[in-house]
CSV table of C-alpha atoms in Angstrom, one decimal:
chain,number,residue,atom,x,y,z
A,1096,UNK,CA,-116.3,-28.6,-8.6
A,1097,UNK,CA,-116.1,-28.0,-12.6
A,1098,UNK,CA,-119.6,-26.5,-14.6
A,1099,UNK,CA,-120.9,-28.6,-17.4
A,1100,UNK,CA,-124.4,-28.8,-19.2
A,1101,UNK,CA,-125.5,-31.3,-19.3
A,1102,UNK,CA,-129.6,-32.4,-20.7
A,1103,UNK,CA,-131.6,-35.2,-19.6
A,1104,UNK,CA,-135.2,-35.7,-21.6
A,1105,UNK,CA,-138.0,-34.2,-19.6
A,1106,UNK,CA,-139.7,-37.8,-19.6
A,1107,UNK,CA,-136.3,-38.7,-17.3
A,1108,UNK,CA,-133.8,-40.6,-18.8
A,1109,UNK,CA,-130.1,-40.6,-18.8
A,1110,UNK,CA,-127.9,-37.3,-19.0
A,1111,UNK,CA,-125.3,-36.7,-21.5
A,1112,UNK,CA,-122.5,-33.9,-21.0
A,1113,UNK,CA,-122.6,-31.6,-23.8
A,1114,UNK,CA,-118.7,-30.3,-22.8
A,1115,UNK,CA,-117.0,-33.2,-20.9
A,1116,UNK,CA,-114.2,-32.0,-23.4
A,1117,UNK,CA,-114.6,-28.4,-23.1
A,1118,UNK,CA,-112.0,-27.2,-20.7
A,1119,UNK,CA,-113.6,-23.8,-19.8
A,1120,UNK,CA,-116.2,-23.4,-17.4
A,1121,UNK,CA,-120.3,-22.7,-19.0
A,1122,UNK,CA,-122.9,-20.5,-17.2
A,1123,UNK,CA,-126.2,-19.4,-18.1
A,1124,UNK,CA,-127.6,-21.8,-20.6
A,1125,UNK,CA,-130.0,-21.0,-22.8
A,1126,UNK,CA,-132.3,-22.9,-25.8
A,1127,UNK,CA,-132.6,-21.6,-29.1
A,1128,UNK,CA,-136.1,-21.4,-30.8
A,1129,UNK,CA,-136.0,-24.8,-32.3
A,1130,UNK,CA,-133.9,-26.7,-29.2
A,1131,UNK,CA,-131.1,-27.9,-31.6
A,1132,UNK,CA,-128.5,-25.3,-29.8
A,1133,UNK,CA,-127.2,-24.9,-26.0
A,1134,UNK,CA,-126.0,-21.2,-25.9
A,1135,UNK,CA,-124.4,-20.6,-22.9
A,1136,UNK,CA,-121.7,-17.8,-21.1
A,1137,UNK,CA,-117.9,-18.5,-20.6
A,1138,UNK,CA,-114.6,-16.8,-19.5
A,1139,UNK,CA,-111.9,-17.5,-22.0
A,1140,UNK,CA,-108.4,-15.4,-20.9
A,1141,UNK,CA,-109.6,-11.8,-19.5
A,1142,UNK,CA,-113.2,-11.8,-21.9
A,1143,UNK,CA,-116.1,-13.8,-21.3
A,1144,UNK,CA,-117.8,-14.9,-24.8
A,1145,UNK,CA,-121.8,-16.1,-25.3
A,1146,UNK,CA,-120.7,-20.1,-27.2
A,1147,UNK,CA,-123.4,-22.6,-28.1
A,1148,UNK,CA,-122.5,-26.3,-28.7
A,1149,UNK,CA,-125.1,-28.7,-29.9
A,1150,UNK,CA,-127.7,-29.9,-28.2
A,1151,UNK,CA,-127.4,-33.4,-29.9
A,1152,UNK,CA,-123.4,-33.4,-28.8
A,1153,UNK,CA,-120.2,-32.0,-30.6
A,1154,UNK,CA,-117.7,-29.5,-29.8
A,1155,UNK,CA,-118.8,-26.4,-28.2
A,1156,UNK,CA,-117.7,-22.7,-30.7
A,1157,UNK,CA,-117.8,-19.4,-29.4
A,1158,UNK,CA,-120.1,-17.0,-31.0
A,1159,UNK,CA,-119.2,-13.2,-30.0
A,1160,UNK,CA,-115.4,-11.8,-30.3
A,1161,UNK,CA,-113.4,-9.3,-28.7
A,1162,UNK,CA,-111.3,-8.2,-26.6
A,1163,UNK,CA,-114.3,-7.0,-24.2
A,1164,UNK,CA,-116.7,-8.5,-21.2
A,1165,UNK,CA,-120.6,-9.7,-22.3
A,1166,UNK,CA,-123.4,-10.4,-20.3
A,1167,UNK,CA,-127.0,-11.1,-19.4
A,1168,UNK,CA,-127.1,-12.7,-22.6
A,1169,UNK,CA,-130.9,-12.9,-24.5
A,1170,UNK,CA,-131.9,-14.5,-27.4
A,1171,UNK,CA,-135.0,-13.6,-29.5
A,1172,UNK,CA,-138.0,-15.5,-29.5
A,1173,UNK,CA,-137.0,-16.7,-32.9
A,1174,UNK,CA,-133.9,-17.1,-32.2
A,1175,UNK,CA,-132.1,-15.5,-34.9
A,1176,UNK,CA,-131.0,-12.0,-32.5
A,1177,UNK,CA,-129.3,-11.4,-29.7
A,1178,UNK,CA,-129.0,-8.8,-27.1
A,1179,UNK,CA,-126.0,-8.4,-24.4
A,1180,UNK,CA,-124.5,-5.7,-22.8
A,1181,UNK,CA,-120.7,-5.2,-23.1
A,1182,UNK,CA,-117.9,-3.2,-22.1
A,1183,UNK,CA,-113.8,-3.3,-22.5
A,1184,UNK,CA,-111.1,-1.5,-20.0
A,1185,UNK,CA,-111.7,2.2,-21.9
A,1186,UNK,CA,-115.9,2.1,-22.1
A,1187,UNK,CA,-117.9,1.8,-19.8
A,1188,UNK,CA,-121.0,-1.0,-19.8
A,1189,UNK,CA,-124.0,-0.2,-22.8
A,1190,UNK,CA,-126.9,-2.7,-24.5
A,1191,UNK,CA,-126.1,-4.4,-28.0
A,1192,UNK,CA,-128.0,-6.3,-30.3
A,1193,UNK,CA,-127.0,-8.6,-33.3
A,1194,UNK,CA,-128.3,-10.7,-35.4
A,1195,UNK,CA,-127.7,-14.3,-35.1
A,1196,UNK,CA,-129.4,-16.0,-38.3
A,1197,UNK,CA,-129.3,-16.7,-41.3
A,1198,UNK,CA,-125.4,-15.8,-40.1
A,1199,UNK,CA,-123.6,-13.5,-37.4
A,1200,UNK,CA,-124.2,-10.0,-38.9
A,1201,UNK,CA,-123.2,-6.2,-38.0
A,1202,UNK,CA,-123.2,-5.4,-33.8
A,1203,UNK,CA,-125.8,-2.0,-33.4
A,1204,UNK,CA,-125.0,-0.2,-29.9
A,1205,UNK,CA,-128.5,1.3,-28.1
A,1206,UNK,CA,-127.3,3.0,-25.8
A,1207,UNK,CA,-125.4,5.7,-24.8
A,1208,UNK,CA,-125.4,6.5,-20.9
A,1209,UNK,CA,-122.0,6.9,-20.3
A,1210,UNK,CA,-121.3,8.9,-23.3
A,1211,UNK,CA,-121.5,12.4,-21.9
A,1212,UNK,CA,-119.5,11.3,-19.0
A,1213,UNK,CA,-116.9,9.9,-21.0
A,1214,UNK,CA,-116.5,12.9,-22.9
A,1215,UNK,CA,-115.0,15.1,-19.9
A,1216,UNK,CA,-112.5,12.0,-18.7
A,1217,UNK,CA,-109.3,10.7,-20.3
A,1218,UNK,CA,-110.2,7.0,-20.1
A,1219,UNK,CA,-106.0,4.8,-19.9
A,1220,UNK,CA,-106.0,2.1,-21.9
A,1221,UNK,CA,-104.4,-1.3,-20.8
A,1222,UNK,CA,-101.5,-3.4,-22.6
A,1223,UNK,CA,-101.6,-7.0,-22.2
A,1224,UNK,CA,-98.8,-8.7,-22.0
A,1225,UNK,CA,-98.7,-12.7,-21.1
A,1226,UNK,CA,-95.2,-14.4,-18.9
A,1227,UNK,CA,-94.1,-18.3,-18.3
A,1228,UNK,CA,-94.5,-19.3,-15.1
A,1229,UNK,CA,-93.7,-21.9,-11.8
A,1230,UNK,CA,-94.0,-25.4,-14.1
A,1231,UNK,CA,-94.9,-24.1,-17.3
A,1232,UNK,CA,-98.0,-22.1,-16.9
A,1233,UNK,CA,-98.9,-19.2,-19.0
A,1234,UNK,CA,-100.1,-16.3,-17.2
A,1235,UNK,CA,-101.9,-12.8,-18.7
A,1236,UNK,CA,-101.2,-9.8,-17.3
A,1237,UNK,CA,-101.9,-5.3,-17.8
A,1238,UNK,CA,-100.6,-2.7,-17.7
A,1239,UNK,CA,-101.8,0.7,-17.8
A,1240,UNK,CA,-99.5,3.6,-18.0
A,1241,UNK,CA,-99.7,6.8,-15.5
A,1242,UNK,CA,-102.1,10.1,-16.6
A,1243,UNK,CA,-99.1,12.2,-18.0
A,1244,UNK,CA,-96.6,10.0,-18.7
A,1245,UNK,CA,-94.1,10.8,-19.7
A,1246,UNK,CA,-90.6,9.0,-21.0
A,1247,UNK,CA,-87.7,9.4,-18.7
A,1248,UNK,CA,-89.4,10.2,-15.2
A,1249,UNK,CA,-90.4,7.3,-12.9
A,1250,UNK,CA,-93.6,7.1,-11.6
A,1251,UNK,CA,-95.0,4.9,-8.4
A,1252,UNK,CA,-96.3,1.4,-9.5
A,1253,UNK,CA,-99.7,-0.6,-7.9
A,1254,UNK,CA,-100.4,-3.7,-8.4
A,1255,UNK,CA,-103.7,-4.8,-7.8
A,1256,UNK,CA,-104.9,-9.0,-6.8
A,1257,UNK,CA,-108.3,-10.1,-7.8
A,1258,UNK,CA,-110.2,-11.9,-5.0
A,1259,UNK,CA,-111.8,-15.6,-6.2
A,1260,UNK,CA,-109.0,-16.8,-6.5
A,1261,UNK,CA,-111.4,-18.3,-9.0
A,1262,UNK,CA,-111.8,-15.4,-10.4
A,1263,UNK,CA,-110.8,-13.5,-12.9
A,1264,UNK,CA,-109.5,-9.4,-14.2
A,1265,UNK,CA,-109.5,-8.7,-17.8
A,1266,UNK,CA,-110.7,-6.6,-20.7
A,1267,UNK,CA,-113.5,-4.4,-19.0
A,1268,UNK,CA,-113.8,-0.7,-17.6
A,1269,UNK,CA,-112.6,-0.5,-13.7
A,1270,UNK,CA,-113.4,2.1,-12.3
A,1271,UNK,CA,-111.0,1.9,-9.4
A,1272,UNK,CA,-108.0,1.3,-11.6
A,1273,UNK,CA,-109.0,4.8,-14.0
A,1274,UNK,CA,-108.6,6.4,-10.3
A,1275,UNK,CA,-105.0,5.2,-9.8
A,1276,UNK,CA,-104.2,5.6,-13.4
A,1277,UNK,CA,-105.7,8.6,-13.2
A,1278,UNK,CA,-103.1,10.0,-10.1
A,1279,UNK,CA,-100.4,9.2,-11.7
A,1280,UNK,CA,-99.5,5.0,-10.8
A,1281,UNK,CA,-98.6,2.3,-13.3
A,1282,UNK,CA,-101.2,0.2,-12.9
A,1283,UNK,CA,-100.5,-3.4,-12.9
A,1284,UNK,CA,-103.2,-6.4,-13.1
A,1285,UNK,CA,-102.5,-10.3,-13.5
A,1286,UNK,CA,-104.6,-13.3,-13.5
A,1287,UNK,CA,-102.2,-15.9,-11.8
A,1288,UNK,CA,-103.3,-19.6,-11.8
A,1289,UNK,CA,-106.0,-19.8,-9.8
A,1290,UNK,CA,-107.8,-17.3,-11.7
A,1291,UNK,CA,-111.3,-18.9,-14.0
A,1292,UNK,CA,-110.9,-18.1,-18.1
A,1293,UNK,CA,-108.0,-20.4,-18.8
A,1294,UNK,CA,-108.8,-24.2,-18.4
A,1295,UNK,CA,-109.9,-26.5,-15.4
A,1296,UNK,CA,-106.3,-27.1,-14.2
A,1297,UNK,CA,-105.3,-23.8,-14.4
A,1298,UNK,CA,-108.1,-22.5,-12.5
A,1299,UNK,CA,-107.5,-25.8,-9.1
A,1300,UNK,CA,-103.4,-25.3,-10.1
A,1301,UNK,CA,-103.0,-23.5,-6.0
A,1302,UNK,CA,-105.2,-26.5,-4.6
A,1303,UNK,CA,-103.6,-26.6,-1.1
A,1304,UNK,CA,-101.0,-24.1,-2.4
A,1305,UNK,CA,-102.5,-20.6,-1.9
A,1306,UNK,CA,-99.4,-18.9,-1.1
A,1307,UNK,CA,-97.0,-21.2,-3.3
A,1308,UNK,CA,-97.2,-20.1,-6.7
A,1309,UNK,CA,-100.1,-17.7,-6.8
A,1310,UNK,CA,-97.9,-15.7,-5.2
A,1311,UNK,CA,-94.5,-16.1,-7.6
A,1312,UNK,CA,-96.8,-15.8,-10.1
A,1313,UNK,CA,-96.9,-12.2,-9.0
A,1314,UNK,CA,-94.5,-11.0,-7.7
A,1315,UNK,CA,-92.8,-12.7,-11.6
A,1316,UNK,CA,-95.2,-9.9,-12.1
A,1317,UNK,CA,-94.1,-7.1,-10.8
A,1318,UNK,CA,-90.5,-8.1,-12.1
A,1319,UNK,CA,-91.3,-8.1,-15.8
A,1320,UNK,CA,-94.2,-5.2,-15.3
A,1321,UNK,CA,-90.8,-3.1,-13.9
A,1322,UNK,CA,-89.0,-4.4,-17.3
A,1323,UNK,CA,-91.5,-3.4,-19.6
A,1324,UNK,CA,-91.7,0.4,-17.8
A,1325,UNK,CA,-87.7,0.5,-19.6
A,1326,UNK,CA,-86.7,2.5,-16.7
A,1327,UNK,CA,-90.5,4.1,-15.0
A,1328,UNK,CA,-91.1,2.4,-12.4
A,1329,UNK,CA,-89.7,4.2,-9.1
A,1330,UNK,CA,-88.7,1.0,-7.3
A,1331,UNK,CA,-88.8,3.0,-3.6
A,1332,UNK,CA,-92.6,3.8,-4.6
A,1333,UNK,CA,-95.1,0.0,-5.1
A,1334,UNK,CA,-97.8,-0.3,-3.2
A,1335,UNK,CA,-99.7,-3.6,-3.2
A,1336,UNK,CA,-104.2,-4.1,-3.1
A,1337,UNK,CA,-106.5,-6.6,-3.5
A,1338,UNK,CA,-109.7,-7.4,-2.2
A,1339,UNK,CA,-110.9,-10.6,-0.5
A,1340,UNK,CA,-108.5,-14.1,-2.0
A,1341,UNK,CA,-107.0,-10.7,-2.2
A,1342,UNK,CA,-106.6,-9.2,0.6
A,1343,UNK,CA,-105.5,-12.7,2.0
A,1344,UNK,CA,-102.3,-12.4,-0.3
A,1345,UNK,CA,-102.0,-8.6,-0.3
A,1346,UNK,CA,-101.6,-9.8,4.4
A,1347,UNK,CA,-99.3,-12.7,2.2
A,1348,UNK,CA,-97.4,-10.4,0.2
A,1349,UNK,CA,-96.2,-7.8,2.8
A,1350,UNK,CA,-95.8,-10.8,5.5
A,1351,UNK,CA,-93.0,-12.5,2.9
A,1352,UNK,CA,-91.2,-9.3,1.3
A,1353,UNK,CA,-90.7,-5.7,2.2
A,1354,UNK,CA,-90.8,-4.8,-1.6
A,1355,UNK,CA,-94.1,-2.6,-1.6
A,1356,UNK,CA,-93.8,0.7,0.3
A,1357,UNK,CA,-97.1,0.5,1.1
A,1358,UNK,CA,-100.4,-1.8,1.2
A,1359,UNK,CA,-104.1,-1.9,1.3
A,1360,UNK,CA,-106.4,-4.2,1.6
A,1361,UNK,CA,-110.2,-5.1,1.9
A,1362,UNK,CA,-112.3,-8.2,3.6
A,1363,UNK,CA,-109.1,-10.1,3.4
A,1364,UNK,CA,-108.1,-13.2,5.7
A,1365,UNK,CA,-106.2,-12.9,8.3
A,1366,UNK,CA,-106.9,-16.1,10.0
A,1367,UNK,CA,-108.2,-19.1,8.3
A,1368,UNK,CA,-108.5,-20.9,11.9
A,1369,UNK,CA,-111.6,-17.8,12.7
A,1370,UNK,CA,-112.4,-17.4,9.3
A,1371,UNK,CA,-113.9,-20.8,9.4
A,1372,UNK,CA,-115.8,-20.3,12.7
A,1373,UNK,CA,-117.7,-17.6,11.7
A,1374,UNK,CA,-117.9,-17.5,8.0
A,1375,UNK,CA,-120.5,-18.8,5.6
A,1376,UNK,CA,-118.7,-20.0,3.1
A,1377,UNK,CA,-116.9,-22.8,4.9
A,1378,UNK,CA,-116.9,-25.2,1.8
A,1379,UNK,CA,-114.2,-23.4,-0.1
A,1380,UNK,CA,-111.0,-24.4,2.2
A,1381,UNK,CA,-112.8,-27.4,2.6
A,1382,UNK,CA,-112.1,-28.3,-0.4
A,1383,UNK,CA,-109.1,-26.2,-1.7
A,1384,UNK,CA,-107.5,-26.8,1.7
A,1385,UNK,CA,-108.5,-30.9,2.2
A,1386,UNK,CA,-110.9,-30.3,4.7
A,1387,UNK,CA,-111.6,-28.3,8.1
A,1388,UNK,CA,-108.9,-27.0,10.5
A,1389,UNK,CA,-109.5,-30.3,12.7
A,1390,UNK,CA,-108.5,-32.4,9.8
A,1391,UNK,CA,-106.4,-30.1,7.8
A,1392,UNK,CA,-104.4,-28.5,10.7
A,1393,UNK,CA,-101.0,-27.8,9.4
A,1394,UNK,CA,-102.4,-26.2,6.1
A,1395,UNK,CA,-105.1,-23.6,8.3
A,1396,UNK,CA,-101.9,-23.1,9.9
A,1397,UNK,CA,-99.1,-22.7,7.3
A,1398,UNK,CA,-101.5,-20.3,4.9
A,1399,UNK,CA,-103.0,-18.5,7.8
A,1400,UNK,CA,-101.0,-14.7,7.1
A,1401,UNK,CA,-101.4,-14.8,10.7
A,1402,UNK,CA,-98.9,-16.6,11.0
A,1403,UNK,CA,-96.2,-14.7,9.5
A,1404,UNK,CA,-96.9,-11.6,11.2
A,1405,UNK,CA,-93.4,-10.4,12.8
A,1406,UNK,CA,-92.4,-10.0,9.1
A,1407,UNK,CA,-95.5,-7.4,8.3
A,1408,UNK,CA,-93.6,-3.8,8.2
A,1409,UNK,CA,-95.6,-2.1,5.5
A,1410,UNK,CA,-97.9,0.4,6.7
A,1411,UNK,CA,-101.7,-0.6,5.5
A,1412,UNK,CA,-104.6,0.2,5.1
A,1413,UNK,CA,-107.8,-2.0,6.2
A,1414,UNK,CA,-110.9,-1.4,5.4
A,1415,UNK,CA,-113.8,-4.1,5.5
A,1416,UNK,CA,-117.4,-4.3,5.8
A,1417,UNK,CA,-119.0,-4.6,8.9
A,1418,UNK,CA,-122.0,-7.6,7.9
A,1419,UNK,CA,-119.4,-8.7,5.6
A,1420,UNK,CA,-120.9,-12.5,6.0
A,1421,UNK,CA,-118.7,-14.5,3.0
A,1422,UNK,CA,-115.4,-12.9,5.4
A,1423,UNK,CA,-116.5,-11.7,8.8
A,1424,UNK,CA,-114.1,-8.6,9.9
A,1425,UNK,CA,-113.4,-10.4,12.9
A,1426,UNK,CA,-110.1,-11.3,10.6
A,1427,UNK,CA,-110.0,-7.0,9.9
A,1428,UNK,CA,-110.0,-6.7,13.6
A,1429,UNK,CA,-106.9,-9.4,14.2
A,1430,UNK,CA,-104.8,-8.0,11.6
A,1431,UNK,CA,-105.3,-3.9,12.7
A,1432,UNK,CA,-103.8,-5.4,16.1
A,1433,UNK,CA,-101.2,-7.7,15.2
A,1434,UNK,CA,-99.8,-4.3,13.1
A,1435,UNK,CA,-100.5,-1.5,16.1
A,1436,UNK,CA,-99.5,-3.6,18.9
A,1437,UNK,CA,-95.9,-4.3,16.7
A,1438,UNK,CA,-96.3,-0.4,16.1
A,1439,UNK,CA,-96.3,-0.6,11.9
A,1440,UNK,CA,-98.7,2.4,10.9
A,1441,UNK,CA,-102.5,1.2,10.0
A,1442,UNK,CA,-105.4,1.9,9.9
A,1443,UNK,CA,-108.4,0.7,10.0
A,1444,UNK,CA,-112.4,1.3,8.2
A,1445,UNK,CA,-115.2,-0.3,9.2
A,1446,UNK,CA,-118.0,0.6,6.8
A,1447,UNK,CA,-121.8,-0.1,8.4
A,1448,UNK,CA,-124.1,-1.4,7.0
A,1449,UNK,CA,-121.9,-3.0,3.8
A,1450,UNK,CA,-121.4,-7.0,2.8
A,1451,UNK,CA,-118.6,-8.3,1.3
A,1452,UNK,CA,-119.4,-6.7,-2.3
A,1453,UNK,CA,-119.0,-3.3,-1.1
A,1454,UNK,CA,-116.1,-1.8,-3.4
A,1455,UNK,CA,-118.3,-2.8,-6.4
A,1456,UNK,CA,-122.2,-2.8,-5.9
A,1457,UNK,CA,-122.4,-0.8,-2.6
A,1458,UNK,CA,-123.7,2.7,-1.6
A,1459,UNK,CA,-122.5,5.1,-3.9
A,1460,UNK,CA,-121.5,6.8,-1.6
A,1461,UNK,CA,-119.3,4.1,0.0
A,1462,UNK,CA,-117.6,3.4,-2.6
A,1463,UNK,CA,-116.4,7.7,-3.4
A,1464,UNK,CA,-115.4,7.5,0.4
A,1465,UNK,CA,-113.6,3.2,-0.1
A,1466,UNK,CA,-111.7,5.3,-3.9
A,1467,UNK,CA,-111.1,8.6,-1.7
A,1468,UNK,CA,-108.9,7.2,1.1
A,1469,UNK,CA,-107.2,3.8,-0.7
A,1470,UNK,CA,-106.3,7.3,-3.1
A,1471,UNK,CA,-104.7,9.6,0.5
A,1472,UNK,CA,-103.5,6.6,2.0
A,1473,UNK,CA,-101.0,5.8,-1.5
A,1474,UNK,CA,-100.5,9.8,-1.8
A,1475,UNK,CA,-99.6,10.1,1.4
A,1476,UNK,CA,-97.0,7.0,1.0
A,1477,UNK,CA,-96.3,7.0,-1.9
A,1478,UNK,CA,-96.9,10.2,-3.1
A,1479,UNK,CA,-98.4,11.2,-6.7
A,1480,UNK,CA,-97.3,10.6,-10.4
A,1481,UNK,CA,-93.9,12.1,-9.6
A,1482,UNK,CA,-94.5,13.3,-6.9
A,1483,UNK,CA,-93.0,12.4,-4.0
A,1484,UNK,CA,-94.4,11.0,-1.2
A,1485,UNK,CA,-95.5,13.3,2.3
A,1486,UNK,CA,-93.5,10.1,3.9
A,1487,UNK,CA,-89.7,10.6,2.4
A,1488,UNK,CA,-87.9,8.6,4.4
A,1489,UNK,CA,-87.7,5.1,5.6
A,1490,UNK,CA,-88.9,5.8,9.6
A,1491,UNK,CA,-92.6,5.7,10.6
């Protein structure tokens, strides 16, 4: 399941693995003009950077730096310059160029697409923190303060969980986080075990154990965020949301704890059996759960959030795309039915003509509609900032 960069003579022969001893996953390899170097990108912690390795062999070296994510690397025909896009938590994506030879030079920004917009809004930075999870794994997280934060006041907190699980959050502008922090929420996001960018052992630590130690990582991150806020989190007004694997984990969390007052689940898995029979990605669970359902029945059962449906009491906003082939909408339908049958407050939003990537690459009007539904759902149940929610008791 790991990526490596290999070279083989054009006339045939034995392939040589140039990154066999490298712990990260290289992507998008490109030859240098002189054929002596191979450049590639890789996720490293919460960043994405350009790396290089000699075609003759040797250690990989990092070419670009900074707490940010760089993508779309393109080398000039003479190999002396490099172009790429870059973004960090408070800066939108722009195009940059820098010299590679004779030495790595000063970066120049070529576009200003977002300047006029960002002069009209406040973008909120994030504080990075690390902690030691179960088994000694080092976990990275980020915490954004609520807009208008005042010491001595308490604000609700939102935990966001990324998809994958072999993906990550990091140092890139994420409008959803800015929107929620702007509404007066502490915004917590983290890369629990299973995330990419921290080495192969970290990435595949969840194999056969989804919802186990990764769940503990997330709960530990919440505890640490509360401690870092020094009394600034109203622990009676916390929310959890996520999509894809993050949606699975949101469903899992509300089936295992009542510490969150409200939840929002996106393109989520509820029943691994039905998911396997209708998804376009059966290979994921065949690897992660060590076989098909009839070969690994116990894992498919025990790791299905449906197995814990009777423990789910958290009001839930369910969002799903009708044309999602990765996580078909039948899982959302089953989740909605199970909640409504048991009297748990739930709202089900179905988006037509939309796919698995709706929250990131869908039609703009649907992106706005989705964010507005999340905003109003959370405001109803946990309020905004230091303002009280519409529902002031634990009753439904």
